[in-house]
PDB file of C-alpha atoms in Angstrom:
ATOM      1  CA  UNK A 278       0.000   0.000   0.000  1.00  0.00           C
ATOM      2  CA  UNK A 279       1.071   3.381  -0.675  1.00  0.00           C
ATOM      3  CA  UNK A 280      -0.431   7.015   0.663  1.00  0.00           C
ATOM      4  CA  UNK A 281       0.515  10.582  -0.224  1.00  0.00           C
ATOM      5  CA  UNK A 282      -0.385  13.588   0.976  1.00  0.00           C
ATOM      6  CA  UNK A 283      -0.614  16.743  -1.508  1.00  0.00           C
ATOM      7  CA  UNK A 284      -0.317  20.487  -0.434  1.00  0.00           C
ATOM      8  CA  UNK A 285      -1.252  23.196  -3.161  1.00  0.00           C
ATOM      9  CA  UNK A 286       1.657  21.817  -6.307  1.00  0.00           C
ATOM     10  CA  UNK A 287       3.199  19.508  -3.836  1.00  0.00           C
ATOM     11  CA  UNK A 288       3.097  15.899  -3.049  1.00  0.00           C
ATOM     12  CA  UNK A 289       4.800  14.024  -0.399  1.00  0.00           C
ATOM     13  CA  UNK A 290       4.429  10.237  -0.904  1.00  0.00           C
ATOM     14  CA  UNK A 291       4.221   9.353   2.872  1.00  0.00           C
ATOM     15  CA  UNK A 292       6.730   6.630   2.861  1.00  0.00           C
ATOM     16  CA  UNK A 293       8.358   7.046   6.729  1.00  0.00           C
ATOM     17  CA  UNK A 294       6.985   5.291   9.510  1.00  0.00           C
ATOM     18  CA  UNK A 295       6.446   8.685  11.095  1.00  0.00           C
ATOM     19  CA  UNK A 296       6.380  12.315   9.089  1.00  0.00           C
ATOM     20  CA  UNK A 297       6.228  15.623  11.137  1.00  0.00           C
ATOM     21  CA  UNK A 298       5.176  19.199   9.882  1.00  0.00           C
ATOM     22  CA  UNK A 299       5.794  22.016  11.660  1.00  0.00           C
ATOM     23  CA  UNK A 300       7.904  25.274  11.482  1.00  0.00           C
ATOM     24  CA  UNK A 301      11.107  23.439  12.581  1.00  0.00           C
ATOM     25  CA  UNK A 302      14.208  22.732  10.286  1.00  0.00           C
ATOM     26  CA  UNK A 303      13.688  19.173  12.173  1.00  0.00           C
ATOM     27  CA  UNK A 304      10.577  18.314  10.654  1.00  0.00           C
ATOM     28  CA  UNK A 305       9.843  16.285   7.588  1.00  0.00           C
ATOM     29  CA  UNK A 306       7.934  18.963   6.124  1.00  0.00           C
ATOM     30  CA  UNK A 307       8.299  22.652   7.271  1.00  0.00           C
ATOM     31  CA  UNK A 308       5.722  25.337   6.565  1.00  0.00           C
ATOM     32  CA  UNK A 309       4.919  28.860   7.957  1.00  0.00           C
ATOM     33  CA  UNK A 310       2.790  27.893  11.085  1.00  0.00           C
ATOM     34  CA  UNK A 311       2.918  29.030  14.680  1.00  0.00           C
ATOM     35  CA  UNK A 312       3.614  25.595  16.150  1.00  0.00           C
ATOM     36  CA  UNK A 313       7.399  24.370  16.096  1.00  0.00           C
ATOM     37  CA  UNK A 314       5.749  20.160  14.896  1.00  0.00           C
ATOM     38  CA  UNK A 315       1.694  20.650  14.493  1.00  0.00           C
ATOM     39  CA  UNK A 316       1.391  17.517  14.029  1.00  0.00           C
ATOM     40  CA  UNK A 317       2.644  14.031  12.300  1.00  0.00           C
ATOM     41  CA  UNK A 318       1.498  11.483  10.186  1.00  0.00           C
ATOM     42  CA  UNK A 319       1.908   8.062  11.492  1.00  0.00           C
ATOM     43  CA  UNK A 320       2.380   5.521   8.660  1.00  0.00           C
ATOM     44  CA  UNK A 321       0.875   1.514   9.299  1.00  0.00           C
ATOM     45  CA  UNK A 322       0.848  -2.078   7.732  1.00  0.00           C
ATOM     46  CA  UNK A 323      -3.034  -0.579   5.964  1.00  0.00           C
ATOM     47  CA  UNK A 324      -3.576   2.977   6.728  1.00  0.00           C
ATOM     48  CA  UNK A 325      -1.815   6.279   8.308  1.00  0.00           C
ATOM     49  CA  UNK A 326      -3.273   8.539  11.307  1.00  0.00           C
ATOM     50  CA  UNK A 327      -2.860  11.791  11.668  1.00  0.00           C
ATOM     51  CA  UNK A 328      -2.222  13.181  15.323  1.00  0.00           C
ATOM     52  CA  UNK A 329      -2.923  17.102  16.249  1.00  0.00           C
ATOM     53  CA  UNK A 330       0.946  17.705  18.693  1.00  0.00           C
ATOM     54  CA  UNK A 331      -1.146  19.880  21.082  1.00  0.00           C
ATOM     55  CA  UNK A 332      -0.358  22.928  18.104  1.00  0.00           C
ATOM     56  CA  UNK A 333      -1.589  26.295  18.974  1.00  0.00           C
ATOM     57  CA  UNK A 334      -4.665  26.376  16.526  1.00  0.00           C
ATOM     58  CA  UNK A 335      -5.095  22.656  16.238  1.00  0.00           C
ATOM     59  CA  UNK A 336      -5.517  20.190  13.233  1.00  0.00           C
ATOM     60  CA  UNK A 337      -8.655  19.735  11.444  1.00  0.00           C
ATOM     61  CA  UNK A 338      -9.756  16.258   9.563  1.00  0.00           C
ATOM     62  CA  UNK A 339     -12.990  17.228   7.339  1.00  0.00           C
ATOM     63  CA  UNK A 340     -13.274  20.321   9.203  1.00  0.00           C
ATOM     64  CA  UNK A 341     -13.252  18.438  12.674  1.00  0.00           C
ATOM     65  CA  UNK A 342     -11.069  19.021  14.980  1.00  0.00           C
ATOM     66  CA  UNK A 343      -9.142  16.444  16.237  1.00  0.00           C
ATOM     67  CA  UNK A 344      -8.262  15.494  19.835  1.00  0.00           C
ATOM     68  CA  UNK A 345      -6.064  11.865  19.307  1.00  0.00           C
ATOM     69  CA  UNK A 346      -4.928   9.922  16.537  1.00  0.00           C
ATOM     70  CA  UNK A 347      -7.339  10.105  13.580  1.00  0.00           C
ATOM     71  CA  UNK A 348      -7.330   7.390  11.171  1.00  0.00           C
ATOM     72  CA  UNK A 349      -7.235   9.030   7.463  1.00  0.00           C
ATOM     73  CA  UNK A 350      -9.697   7.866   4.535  1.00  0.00           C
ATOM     74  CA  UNK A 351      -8.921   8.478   1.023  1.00  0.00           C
ATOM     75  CA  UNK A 352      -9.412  12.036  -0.058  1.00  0.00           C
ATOM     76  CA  UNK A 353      -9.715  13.214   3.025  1.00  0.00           C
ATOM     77  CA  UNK A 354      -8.820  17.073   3.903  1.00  0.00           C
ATOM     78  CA  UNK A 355      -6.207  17.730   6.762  1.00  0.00           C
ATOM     79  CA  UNK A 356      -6.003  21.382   7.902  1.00  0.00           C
ATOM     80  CA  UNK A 357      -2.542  22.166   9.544  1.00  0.00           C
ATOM     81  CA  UNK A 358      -2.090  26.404  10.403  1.00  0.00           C
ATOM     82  CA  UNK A 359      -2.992  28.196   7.233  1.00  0.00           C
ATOM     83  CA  UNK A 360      -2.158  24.268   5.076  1.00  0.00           C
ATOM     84  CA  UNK A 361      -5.004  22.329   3.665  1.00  0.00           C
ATOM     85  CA  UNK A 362      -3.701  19.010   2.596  1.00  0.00           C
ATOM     86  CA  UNK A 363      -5.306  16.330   0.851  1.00  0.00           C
ATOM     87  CA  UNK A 364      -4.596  12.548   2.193  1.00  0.00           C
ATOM     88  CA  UNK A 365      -4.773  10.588  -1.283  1.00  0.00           C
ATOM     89  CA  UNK A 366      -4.360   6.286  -0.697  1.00  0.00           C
ATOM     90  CA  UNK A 367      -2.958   5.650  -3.902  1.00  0.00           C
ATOM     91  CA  UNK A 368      -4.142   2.361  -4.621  1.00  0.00           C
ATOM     92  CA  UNK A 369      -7.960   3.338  -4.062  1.00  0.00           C
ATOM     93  CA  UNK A 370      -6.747   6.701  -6.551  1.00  0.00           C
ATOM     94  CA  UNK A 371      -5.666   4.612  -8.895  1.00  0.00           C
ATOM     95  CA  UNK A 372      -8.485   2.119  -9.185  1.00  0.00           C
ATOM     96  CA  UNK A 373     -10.546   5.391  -8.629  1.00  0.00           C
ATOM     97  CA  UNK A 374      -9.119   6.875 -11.604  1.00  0.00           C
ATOM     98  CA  UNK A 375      -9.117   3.701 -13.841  1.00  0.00           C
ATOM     99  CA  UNK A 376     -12.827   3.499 -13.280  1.00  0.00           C
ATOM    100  CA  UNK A 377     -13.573   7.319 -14.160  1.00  0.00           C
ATOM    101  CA  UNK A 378     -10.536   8.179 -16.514  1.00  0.00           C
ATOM    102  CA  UNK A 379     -10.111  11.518 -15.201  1.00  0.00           C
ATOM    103  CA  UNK A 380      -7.450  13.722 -12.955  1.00  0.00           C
ATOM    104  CA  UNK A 381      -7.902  16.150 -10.330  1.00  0.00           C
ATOM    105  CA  UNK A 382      -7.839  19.698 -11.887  1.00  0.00           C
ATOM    106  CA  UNK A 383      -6.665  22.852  -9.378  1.00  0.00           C
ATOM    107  CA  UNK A 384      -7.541  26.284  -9.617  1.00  0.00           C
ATOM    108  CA  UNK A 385      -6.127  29.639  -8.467  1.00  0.00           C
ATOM    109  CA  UNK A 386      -7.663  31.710  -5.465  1.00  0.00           C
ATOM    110  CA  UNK A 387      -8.675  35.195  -7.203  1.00  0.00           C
ATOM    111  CA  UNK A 388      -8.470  36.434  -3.906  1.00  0.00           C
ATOM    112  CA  UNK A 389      -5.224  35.309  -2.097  1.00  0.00           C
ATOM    113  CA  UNK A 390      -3.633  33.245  -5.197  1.00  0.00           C
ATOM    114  CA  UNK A 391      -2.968  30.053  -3.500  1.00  0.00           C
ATOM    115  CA  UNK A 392      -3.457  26.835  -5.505  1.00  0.00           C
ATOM    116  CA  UNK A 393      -6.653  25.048  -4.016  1.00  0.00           C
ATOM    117  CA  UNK A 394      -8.704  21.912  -5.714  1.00  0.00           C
ATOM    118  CA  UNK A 395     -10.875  22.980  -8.499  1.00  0.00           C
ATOM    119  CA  UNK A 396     -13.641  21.161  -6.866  1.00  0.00           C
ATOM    120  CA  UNK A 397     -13.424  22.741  -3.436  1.00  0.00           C
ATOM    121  CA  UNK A 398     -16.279  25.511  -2.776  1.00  0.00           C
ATOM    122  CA  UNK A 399     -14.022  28.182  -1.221  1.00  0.00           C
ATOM    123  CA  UNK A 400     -10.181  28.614  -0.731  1.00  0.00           C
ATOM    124  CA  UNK A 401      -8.638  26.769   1.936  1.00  0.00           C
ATOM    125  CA  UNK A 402      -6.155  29.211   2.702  1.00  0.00           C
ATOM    126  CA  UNK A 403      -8.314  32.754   3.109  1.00  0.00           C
ATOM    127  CA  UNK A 404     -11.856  31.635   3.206  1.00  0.00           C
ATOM    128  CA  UNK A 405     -12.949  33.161   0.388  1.00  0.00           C
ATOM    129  CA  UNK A 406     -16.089  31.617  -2.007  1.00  0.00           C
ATOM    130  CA  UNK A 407     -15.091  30.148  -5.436  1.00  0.00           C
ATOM    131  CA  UNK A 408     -16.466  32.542  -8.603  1.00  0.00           C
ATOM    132  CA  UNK A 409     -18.582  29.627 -10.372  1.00  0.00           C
ATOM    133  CA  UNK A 410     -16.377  28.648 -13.774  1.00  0.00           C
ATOM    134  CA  UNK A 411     -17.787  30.774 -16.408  1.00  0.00           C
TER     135      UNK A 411
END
């Protein structure tokens, strides 16, 4: 099994027994955020958990904030600080993707500029509502 996370352009395939974000140089992934490690991703046999490390503004999984070790679901949305990442198990992606022959598409924010998912109904990283596609 394989998972991967993906942050605006980026991907991170998650393939660590343990990956950390945070603002520290000592984390796996390092972002702008308040927190020194937010939180880490906690790779198993069949699935990965995310866990919140008591972070100033907390982490979000579908909009819920968590309060211990949340098991992830494919294309589920992890909030980390001002980071909305998506949680992709590759294998279901792929089998996804062979059964509807399409990609994801992004968009641009016309408010902040920040790459979101085209599908998403307002930006992850301001807040503000998606102009319908004309």
């Amino acid at each position: 099994m394989s998972f991967r996370l993906r942050f605006g352009l980026e991907e991170l395939d998650l393939v660590e027994r343990e990956t950390t974000i945070g603002r520290e140089p000592t984390c796996t992934v390092t972002i702008d955020d308040d927190s020194r490690a937010h939180a880490v991703f906690r790779r198993h046999a069949d699935h990965v958990e995310v866990e919140d490390l008591k972070s100033r503004n907390g982490t979000r999984v579908n909009g819920v904030p968590i309060q211990v070790p949340t098991r992830l679901a494919h294309n589920d949305r992890v909030r980390i600080g001002p980071r909305e990442l998506v949680f992709y198990d590759t294998d279901q992606s792929s089998a996804a993707r062979r059964r509807q022959n399409v990609t994801g598409k992004m968009a641009l924010c016309a408010k902040c500029g920040e790459v979101l998912p085209e599908e998403a109904p307002s930006c992850p990283h301001c807040g503000a509502a998606r102009e319908p596609a004309a």
